[in-house]
Each structure stands twice: as structure tokens, then as C-alpha cells.
PDB file of C-alpha atoms and ligand atoms in Angstrom:
ATOM      1  CA  UNK A   4       0.000   0.000   0.000  1.00 44.00           C
ATOM      2  CA  UNK A   5       1.450   3.309  -0.993  1.00 46.00           C
ATOM      3  CA  UNK A   6       0.968   5.873   1.715  1.00 51.00           C
ATOM      4  CA  UNK A   7       2.412   9.047   0.374  1.00 50.00           C
ATOM      5  CA  UNK A   8       3.306  10.284  -3.025  1.00 47.00           C
ATOM      6  CA  UNK A   9       5.448  13.314  -3.461  1.00 44.00           C
ATOM      7  CA  UNK A  10       3.570  16.005  -5.251  1.00 44.00           C
ATOM      8  CA  UNK A  11       6.683  17.769  -6.474  1.00 41.00           C
ATOM      9  CA  UNK A  12       5.265  21.130  -5.745  1.00 41.00           C
ATOM     10  CA  UNK A  13       7.778  23.446  -4.256  1.00 40.00           C
ATOM     11  CA  UNK A  14       6.284  25.969  -1.883  1.00 43.00           C
ATOM     12  CA  UNK A  15       8.783  28.385  -0.460  1.00 44.00           C
ATOM     13  CA  UNK A  16      11.477  25.771  -0.792  1.00 43.00           C
ATOM     14  CA  UNK A  17       9.441  23.108   1.032  1.00 46.00           C
ATOM     15  CA  UNK A  18       8.148  20.084  -0.743  1.00 47.00           C
ATOM     16  CA  UNK A  19       4.443  19.558  -0.344  1.00 49.00           C
ATOM     17  CA  UNK A  20       3.249  16.019   0.314  1.00 54.00           C
ATOM     18  CA  UNK A  21      -0.275  14.800   0.374  1.00 55.00           C
ATOM     19  CA  UNK A  22      -1.956  11.681   1.622  1.00 53.00           C
ATOM     20  CA  UNK A  23      -3.420  10.411  -1.585  1.00 64.00           C
ATOM     21  CA  UNK A  24      -4.611   6.887  -1.273  1.00 85.00           C
ATOM     22  CA  UNK A  25      -5.565   6.469   2.346  1.00 94.00           C
ATOM     23  CA  UNK A  26      -8.466   7.688   4.371  1.00 97.00           C
ATOM     24  CA  UNK A  27      -7.188   8.575   7.821  1.00 97.00           C
ATOM     25  CA  UNK A  28      -9.604   9.266  10.662  1.00 98.00           C
ATOM     26  CA  UNK A  29      -8.376  11.688  13.340  1.00 98.00           C
ATOM     27  CA  UNK A  30     -10.825  11.181  16.160  1.00 98.00           C
ATOM     28  CA  UNK A  31     -11.112  11.613  19.917  1.00 98.00           C
ATOM     29  CA  UNK A  32     -13.393  12.997  22.614  1.00 98.00           C
ATOM     30  CA  UNK A  33     -14.233  16.710  22.205  1.00 97.00           C
ATOM     31  CA  UNK A  34     -11.417  18.829  23.638  1.00 97.00           C
ATOM     32  CA  UNK A  35      -8.601  16.368  23.031  1.00 98.00           C
ATOM     33  CA  UNK A  36      -7.142  18.779  20.464  1.00 98.00           C
ATOM     34  CA  UNK A  37      -8.186  17.421  17.071  1.00 98.00           C
ATOM     35  CA  UNK A  38      -8.767  20.837  15.492  1.00 98.00           C
ATOM     36  CA  UNK A  39      -5.583  22.295  16.990  1.00 98.00           C
ATOM     37  CA  UNK A  40      -3.554  19.417  15.543  1.00 98.00           C
ATOM     38  CA  UNK A  41      -5.446  19.463  12.239  1.00 98.00           C
ATOM     39  CA  UNK A  42      -4.444  23.095  11.684  1.00 98.00           C
ATOM     40  CA  UNK A  43      -0.793  22.025  11.754  1.00 98.00           C
ATOM     41  CA  UNK A  44      -1.374  18.921   9.621  1.00 97.00           C
ATOM     42  CA  UNK A  45      -3.012  21.100   6.951  1.00 95.00           C
ATOM     43  CA  UNK A  46       0.412  22.467   6.034  1.00 94.00           C
ATOM     44  CA  UNK A  47       1.362  19.055   4.743  1.00 92.00           C
ATOM     45  CA  UNK A  48      -1.744  16.992   4.031  1.00 95.00           C
ATOM     46  CA  UNK A  49      -5.217  17.197   2.668  1.00 94.00           C
ATOM     47  CA  UNK A  50      -7.348  17.623   5.783  1.00 96.00           C
ATOM     48  CA  UNK A  51     -11.077  18.126   6.259  1.00 97.00           C
ATOM     49  CA  UNK A  52     -13.220  18.572   9.370  1.00 98.00           C
ATOM     50  CA  UNK A  53     -16.544  16.737   9.461  1.00 98.00           C
ATOM     51  CA  UNK A  54     -18.099  19.974  10.732  1.00 96.00           C
ATOM     52  CA  UNK A  55     -16.999  21.678   7.471  1.00 97.00           C
ATOM     53  CA  UNK A  56     -18.423  18.849   5.358  1.00 97.00           C
ATOM     54  CA  UNK A  57     -21.752  19.106   7.165  1.00 97.00           C
ATOM     55  CA  UNK A  58     -21.828  22.882   6.848  1.00 96.00           C
ATOM     56  CA  UNK A  59     -21.434  22.572   3.091  1.00 97.00           C
ATOM     57  CA  UNK A  60     -23.978  19.769   2.811  1.00 97.00           C
ATOM     58  CA  UNK A  61     -26.835  20.233   5.295  1.00 96.00           C
ATOM     59  CA  UNK A  62     -28.584  17.144   3.888  1.00 96.00           C
ATOM     60  CA  UNK A  63     -26.162  15.205   6.129  1.00 97.00           C
ATOM     61  CA  UNK A  64     -27.954  16.558   9.200  1.00 97.00           C
ATOM     62  CA  UNK A  65     -30.613  14.282  10.651  1.00 96.00           C
ATOM     63  CA  UNK A  66     -31.852  16.716  13.301  1.00 95.00           C
ATOM     64  CA  UNK A  67     -30.743  19.163  15.936  1.00 94.00           C
ATOM     65  CA  UNK A  68     -30.331  17.813  19.457  1.00 91.00           C
ATOM     66  CA  UNK A  69     -31.706  20.766  21.428  1.00 89.00           C
ATOM     67  CA  UNK A  70     -30.671  19.352  24.789  1.00 83.00           C
ATOM     68  CA  UNK A  71     -27.062  19.005  23.722  1.00 80.00           C
ATOM     69  CA  UNK A  72     -27.152  22.019  21.412  1.00 82.00           C
ATOM     70  CA  UNK A  73     -25.593  19.944  18.654  1.00 87.00           C
ATOM     71  CA  UNK A  74     -26.401  18.589  15.218  1.00 92.00           C
ATOM     72  CA  UNK A  75     -26.971  14.889  14.752  1.00 95.00           C
ATOM     73  CA  UNK A  76     -25.229  13.689  11.614  1.00 97.00           C
ATOM     74  CA  UNK A  77     -26.529  10.964   9.310  1.00 98.00           C
ATOM     75  CA  UNK A  78     -23.534   8.656   9.632  1.00 97.00           C
ATOM     76  CA  UNK A  79     -24.624   6.269   6.855  1.00 97.00           C
ATOM     77  CA  UNK A  80     -24.929   9.163   4.441  1.00 97.00           C
ATOM     78  CA  UNK A  81     -21.603  10.634   5.563  1.00 97.00           C
ATOM     79  CA  UNK A  82     -19.950   7.254   5.083  1.00 97.00           C
ATOM     80  CA  UNK A  83     -21.335   7.023   1.576  1.00 96.00           C
ATOM     81  CA  UNK A  84     -20.234  10.537   0.695  1.00 96.00           C
ATOM     82  CA  UNK A  85     -16.693  10.107   2.035  1.00 96.00           C
ATOM     83  CA  UNK A  86     -16.064   6.485   1.029  1.00 91.00           C
ATOM     84  CA  UNK A  87     -13.524   7.346  -1.658  1.00 92.00           C
ATOM     85  CA  UNK A  88     -11.955  10.369   0.050  1.00 94.00           C
ATOM     86  CA  UNK A  89      -8.194  10.352   0.419  1.00 93.00           C
ATOM     87  CA  UNK A  90      -6.785  12.447   3.210  1.00 95.00           C
ATOM     88  CA  UNK A  91      -7.311  13.097   6.894  1.00 97.00           C
ATOM     89  CA  UNK A  92     -10.886  13.401   8.147  1.00 98.00           C
ATOM     90  CA  UNK A  93     -11.163  15.139  11.502  1.00 98.00           C
ATOM     91  CA  UNK A  94     -13.909  14.837  14.074  1.00 98.00           C
ATOM     92  CA  UNK A  95     -15.264  12.655  16.842  1.00 97.00           C
ATOM     93  CA  UNK A  96     -17.352  10.770  14.258  1.00 97.00           C
ATOM     94  CA  UNK A  97     -14.554  10.276  11.726  1.00 98.00           C
ATOM     95  CA  UNK A  98     -13.886   6.695  12.842  1.00 98.00           C
ATOM     96  CA  UNK A  99     -17.335   5.760  11.538  1.00 97.00           C
ATOM     97  CA  UNK A 100     -15.890   6.157   8.037  1.00 97.00           C
ATOM     98  CA  UNK A 101     -14.197   3.284   6.187  1.00 96.00           C
ATOM     99  CA  UNK A 102     -10.754   4.418   7.346  1.00 97.00           C
ATOM    100  CA  UNK A 103      -7.446   2.769   6.445  1.00 96.00           C
ATOM    101  CA  UNK A 104      -5.817   4.201   9.558  1.00 97.00           C
ATOM    102  CA  UNK A 105      -7.425   5.580  12.724  1.00 98.00           C
ATOM    103  CA  UNK A 106      -5.662   7.914  15.142  1.00 98.00           C
ATOM    104  CA  UNK A 107      -7.363   8.671  18.461  1.00 99.00           C
ATOM    105  CA  UNK A 108      -6.246  11.680  20.489  1.00 99.00           C
ATOM    106  CA  UNK A 109      -6.488  11.131  24.250  1.00 98.00           C
ATOM    107  CA  UNK A 110      -6.336  13.470  27.246  1.00 98.00           C
ATOM    108  CA  UNK A 111      -6.334  12.814  30.975  1.00 97.00           C
ATOM    109  CA  UNK A 112      -9.947  13.491  32.075  1.00 97.00           C
ATOM    110  CA  UNK A 113      -9.050  16.172  34.647  1.00 95.00           C
ATOM    111  CA  UNK A 114      -7.005  18.077  32.066  1.00 97.00           C
ATOM    112  CA  UNK A 115      -9.764  17.529  29.528  1.00 97.00           C
ATOM    113  CA  UNK A 116     -12.174  19.168  31.974  1.00 96.00           C
ATOM    114  CA  UNK A 117      -9.965  22.283  31.943  1.00 95.00           C
ATOM    115  CA  UNK A 118      -9.768  22.332  28.149  1.00 95.00           C
ATOM    116  CA  UNK A 119     -13.529  21.940  27.800  1.00 96.00           C
ATOM    117  CA  UNK A 120     -14.287  24.666  30.298  1.00 93.00           C
ATOM    118  CA  UNK A 121     -12.595  27.151  27.926  1.00 91.00           C
ATOM    119  CA  UNK A 122     -15.159  26.104  25.331  1.00 85.00           C
ATOM    120  CA  UNK A 123     -18.224  27.378  27.124  1.00 82.00           C
ATOM    121  CA  UNK A 124     -19.660  23.889  27.597  1.00 85.00           C
ATOM    122  CA  UNK A 125     -22.343  23.226  30.188  1.00 88.00           C
ATOM    123  CA  UNK A 126     -21.279  21.296  33.280  1.00 91.00           C
ATOM    124  CA  UNK A 127     -23.437  18.410  32.035  1.00 90.00           C
ATOM    125  CA  UNK A 128     -21.716  18.300  28.670  1.00 91.00           C
ATOM    126  CA  UNK A 129     -18.264  18.507  30.264  1.00 95.00           C
ATOM    127  CA  UNK A 130     -19.156  15.655  32.581  1.00 94.00           C
ATOM    128  CA  UNK A 131     -20.468  13.526  29.717  1.00 94.00           C
ATOM    129  CA  UNK A 132     -17.262  14.012  27.761  1.00 96.00           C
ATOM    130  CA  UNK A 133     -14.764  13.448  30.555  1.00 96.00           C
ATOM    131  CA  UNK A 134     -16.622  10.290  31.564  1.00 96.00           C
ATOM    132  CA  UNK A 135     -16.483   9.049  27.974  1.00 97.00           C
ATOM    133  CA  UNK A 136     -12.739   9.795  27.929  1.00 97.00           C
ATOM    134  CA  UNK A 137     -12.171   8.081  31.286  1.00 97.00           C
ATOM    135  CA  UNK A 138     -13.695   4.835  30.017  1.00 96.00           C
ATOM    136  CA  UNK A 139     -11.895   5.044  26.627  1.00 97.00           C
ATOM    137  CA  UNK A 140     -15.207   5.025  24.784  1.00 98.00           C
ATOM    138  CA  UNK A 141     -13.944   6.184  21.391  1.00 98.00           C
ATOM    139  CA  UNK A 142     -10.824   4.008  21.504  1.00 98.00           C
ATOM    140  CA  UNK A 143     -13.020   0.978  22.242  1.00 98.00           C
ATOM    141  CA  UNK A 144     -15.306   1.789  19.319  1.00 98.00           C
ATOM    142  CA  UNK A 145     -12.284   2.208  17.051  1.00 98.00           C
ATOM    143  CA  UNK A 146     -10.591  -0.993  18.180  1.00 98.00           C
ATOM    144  CA  UNK A 147     -13.782  -2.874  17.438  1.00 98.00           C
ATOM    145  CA  UNK A 148     -14.496  -1.236  14.087  1.00 98.00           C
ATOM    146  CA  UNK A 149     -10.874  -0.917  12.947  1.00 98.00           C
ATOM    147  CA  UNK A 150      -9.008  -3.790  14.548  1.00 98.00           C
ATOM    148  CA  UNK A 151      -5.290  -3.656  13.855  1.00 97.00           C
ATOM    149  CA  UNK A 152      -5.293  -0.167  12.394  1.00 98.00           C
ATOM    150  CA  UNK A 153      -6.105   1.984  15.426  1.00 98.00           C
ATOM    151  CA  UNK A 154      -3.441   4.095  17.134  1.00 98.00           C
ATOM    152  CA  UNK A 155      -3.709   6.546  20.006  1.00 98.00           C
ATOM    153  CA  UNK A 156      -1.691   9.495  21.253  1.00 98.00           C
ATOM    154  CA  UNK A 157      -1.813  10.895  24.784  1.00 98.00           C
ATOM    155  CA  UNK A 158      -1.889  14.682  24.361  1.00 98.00           C
ATOM    156  CA  UNK A 159      -2.024  15.481  28.094  1.00 98.00           C
ATOM    157  CA  UNK A 160       1.519  16.758  28.450  1.00 97.00           C
ATOM    158  CA  UNK A 161       2.187  17.667  24.842  1.00 98.00           C
ATOM    159  CA  UNK A 162       1.722  20.790  22.776  1.00 98.00           C
ATOM    160  CA  UNK A 163      -0.394  20.559  19.611  1.00 98.00           C
ATOM    161  CA  UNK A 164       2.880  20.832  17.636  1.00 98.00           C
ATOM    162  CA  UNK A 165       4.331  17.805  19.434  1.00 98.00           C
ATOM    163  CA  UNK A 166       1.135  15.845  18.886  1.00 98.00           C
ATOM    164  CA  UNK A 167       1.065  16.780  15.186  1.00 98.00           C
ATOM    165  CA  UNK A 168       4.668  15.587  14.824  1.00 98.00           C
ATOM    166  CA  UNK A 169       3.741  12.190  16.297  1.00 98.00           C
ATOM    167  CA  UNK A 170       0.628  11.934  14.122  1.00 98.00           C
ATOM    168  CA  UNK A 171       2.740  12.602  11.013  1.00 96.00           C
ATOM    169  CA  UNK A 172       5.180   9.871  11.992  1.00 97.00           C
ATOM    170  CA  UNK A 173       2.341   7.427  12.664  1.00 97.00           C
ATOM    171  CA  UNK A 174       1.062   8.122   9.152  1.00 96.00           C
ATOM    172  CA  UNK A 175       4.416   7.829   7.469  1.00 94.00           C
ATOM    173  CA  UNK A 176       6.441   5.307   9.463  1.00 94.00           C
ATOM    174  CA  UNK A 177       5.118   1.768   9.947  1.00 94.00           C
ATOM    175  CA  UNK A 178       7.798   0.918  12.525  1.00 97.00           C
ATOM    176  CA  UNK A 179       7.267   4.087  14.584  1.00 98.00           C
ATOM    177  CA  UNK A 180       3.516   3.475  14.489  1.00 97.00           C
ATOM    178  CA  UNK A 181       3.914   0.290  16.542  1.00 98.00           C
ATOM    179  CA  UNK A 182       4.680   2.377  19.674  1.00 98.00           C
ATOM    180  CA  UNK A 183       1.210   3.894  19.482  1.00 98.00           C
ATOM    181  CA  UNK A 184      -0.977   0.824  18.996  1.00 98.00           C
ATOM    182  CA  UNK A 185      -4.302   1.527  20.703  1.00 98.00           C
ATOM    183  CA  UNK A 186      -5.364  -0.018  23.978  1.00 97.00           C
ATOM    184  CA  UNK A 187      -2.520   1.035  26.251  1.00 97.00           C
ATOM    185  CA  UNK A 188      -3.882   4.305  27.624  1.00 97.00           C
ATOM    186  CA  UNK A 189      -5.924   3.792  30.777  1.00 96.00           C
ATOM    187  CA  UNK A 190      -7.453   6.652  32.786  1.00 96.00           C
ATOM    188  CA  UNK A 191     -10.015   4.517  34.597  1.00 90.00           C
ATOM    189  CA  UNK A 192      -8.469   5.057  38.032  1.00 88.00           C
ATOM    190  CA  UNK A 193      -9.506   8.726  38.015  1.00 86.00           C
ATOM    191  CA  UNK A 194     -13.126   7.577  38.007  1.00 81.00           C
ATOM    192  CA  UNK A 195     -12.579   6.151  41.502  1.00 81.00           C
ATOM    193  CA  UNK A 196     -11.908   9.679  42.793  1.00 84.00           C
ATOM    194  CA  UNK A 197     -15.236  10.921  41.446  1.00 81.00           C
ATOM    195  CA  UNK A 198     -17.548   8.795  43.574  1.00 76.00           C
TER     196      UNK A 198
HETATM  197  N1  LIG B   5      -2.074  19.759  23.364  1.00 75.27           N
HETATM  198  C1  LIG B   5      -2.790  20.710  23.972  1.00 75.27           C
HETATM  199  N2  LIG B   5      -2.366  21.248  25.127  1.00 75.27           N
HETATM  200  C2  LIG B   5      -3.092  22.189  25.762  1.00 75.27           C
HETATM  201  N3  LIG B   5      -4.260  22.693  25.312  1.00 75.27           N
HETATM  202  C3  LIG B   5      -4.737  22.196  24.165  1.00 75.27           C
HETATM  203  C4  LIG B   5      -4.038  21.168  23.427  1.00 75.27           C
HETATM  204  N4  LIG B   5      -4.764  20.873  22.340  1.00 75.27           N
HETATM  205  C5  LIG B   5      -5.858  21.652  22.371  1.00 75.27           C
HETATM  206  N5  LIG B   5      -5.840  22.465  23.444  1.00 75.27           N
HETATM  207  C6  LIG B   5      -6.881  23.436  23.841  1.00 75.27           C
HETATM  208  O1  LIG B   5      -8.037  22.685  24.215  1.00 75.27           O
HETATM  209  C7  LIG B   5      -9.218  23.254  23.675  1.00 75.27           C
HETATM  210  C8  LIG B   5      -9.871  22.232  22.748  1.00 75.27           C
HETATM  211  O2  LIG B   5      -9.030  21.985  21.615  1.00 75.27           O
HETATM  212  P1  LIG B   5      -9.614  21.657  20.181  1.00 75.27           P
HETATM  213  O3  LIG B   5     -10.714  22.606  19.828  1.00 75.27           O
HETATM  214  O4  LIG B   5      -8.465  21.563  19.239  1.00 75.27           O
HETATM  215  O5  LIG B   5     -10.251  20.218  20.452  1.00 75.27           O
HETATM  216  P2  LIG B   5     -11.169  19.305  19.510  1.00 75.27           P
HETATM  217  O6  LIG B   5     -10.737  17.910  19.755  1.00 75.27           O
HETATM  218  O7  LIG B   5     -11.110  19.797  18.112  1.00 75.27           O
HETATM  219  O8  LIG B   5     -12.628  19.510  20.110  1.00 75.27           O
HETATM  220  P3  LIG B   5     -14.053  19.349  19.360  1.00 75.27           P
HETATM  221  O9  LIG B   5     -14.295  17.867  19.204  1.00 75.27           O
HETATM  222  O10 LIG B   5     -15.026  19.948  20.322  1.00 75.27           O
HETATM  223  O11 LIG B   5     -13.982  20.058  18.052  1.00 75.27           O
HETATM  224  C9  LIG B   5      -8.779  24.535  22.973  1.00 75.27           C
HETATM  225  O12 LIG B   5      -8.939  25.595  23.880  1.00 75.27           O
HETATM  226  C10 LIG B   5      -7.327  24.297  22.665  1.00 75.27           C
HETATM  227  O13 LIG B   5      -6.606  25.494  22.603  1.00 75.27           O
HETATM  228 MG1  LIG B   6     -12.606  20.457  16.787  1.00 75.27          MG
END
């Protein structure tokens, strides 16, 4: 499987590469830093946020969840639309796509709480997300749906630049990737302090 093909476009002396025949899902609980990392990855790869796709194509919206103040996306339709996309798809639903490689960003729940509180989330929504992170909900979904091609990166003590660097190496280096095989990050002990 060819991962990268050089595009031979010189931009300010830098060669531009693009992921051309893989669909990569960059997923993770809200607040784990997907968008922050995606902004850096955009310099090198073709990257799209699911929120952008939905904005451009409102027929992908099933309904608005008033309680959560969020849009519910038609995942089957999204899957159909993106099935032949090559590049990095970003969002907490991206692992529902037929991805060749899945990268889950993780954050210690207490740090995640801090990141989410900058986002103007309700206490209920923060709680829901940090609980999901504490039980590795998205990683579990990914490991079930994408066995053998799911990787995860703990962002807790890293800058978005450091995380982006690791994500790039996971994409490009099959040996390096082995250090990040999903299933090793465990935050469950923090749950014990909550009750
Ligand atoms: N590695 C990091 N270290 C510290 N703060 C971070 C890091 N990554 C992101 N943040 C901060 O955490 C908040 C959430 O980040 P971001 O919006 O990138 O997350 P997200 O995963 O895209 O969330 P969502 O799923 O809601 O879109 C932002 O305030 C961002 O500046
Ligand atoms: Mg985001």
C-alpha cells in the first residue's frame, strides 16, 4: 500500500506532500485537540473537518439535538459521501468512516475538563465528555471497528505541535507506528476519585 506520493510542488522551498490513497480518521473525545492538531497537519496533508463537510452539505444533518445544542449527523450518508476520500478526516465521528488508519487523540480526564471549560460547555456536557474519555469510549469503538489499524496518542503533556509531529510519523512510518498501537492508555483510576 502506498501511503504518500510526493507532489513535487515546491512551496517556499518546502516540498508539499499529500496523503493520496488512504483515508485517515483523526478522532477523539471533544477537547482532546483534534482541530488544533489538524491546523498544523493542513500544512502538509489534505485535511477536512466533518463539521466543514456538514456545513457545506446540510442534507447530512438528521436533526438538531436541542438538549445538547448539537447537530446529529446521518452517519450512513456521511460514510457514503466520504467512502472514496483520500486524506485526513477530523472529528469525533470520523472513525465511523471506512478508514485505512485511525488515530485517536487522548487526554487525561481532569485536564480535559480544563480544556472543555474554555469552550463554554455546560457542566453536564463537560461531565459527559470526561466520563467518555475516562472509560476510553472512542478508543473501544475504534478498536472494534478498525481492529489492527487503530493508534492513540496521549496529548495530556504535549503541545499541539508535538502531537502533530507524532501523528505525522504514525502516518508515514510503519515501525514508529507500533509504539502507538491503541489499547494502552488507561485513565479509569480517576473515576474512583469521582464517587
Ligand atoms: N495539546 C494541547 N495542550 C493544551 N491545550 C490544548 C491542546 N490541544 C488543544 N488544546 C486546547 O483545548 C481546547 C480544545 O481543543 P480543540 O478545539 O483543538 O479540540 P477538539 O478535539 O477539536 O474539540 P471538538 O471535538 O469539540 O472540536 C482549545 O482551547 C485548545 O486550545
Ligand atoms: Mg474540533
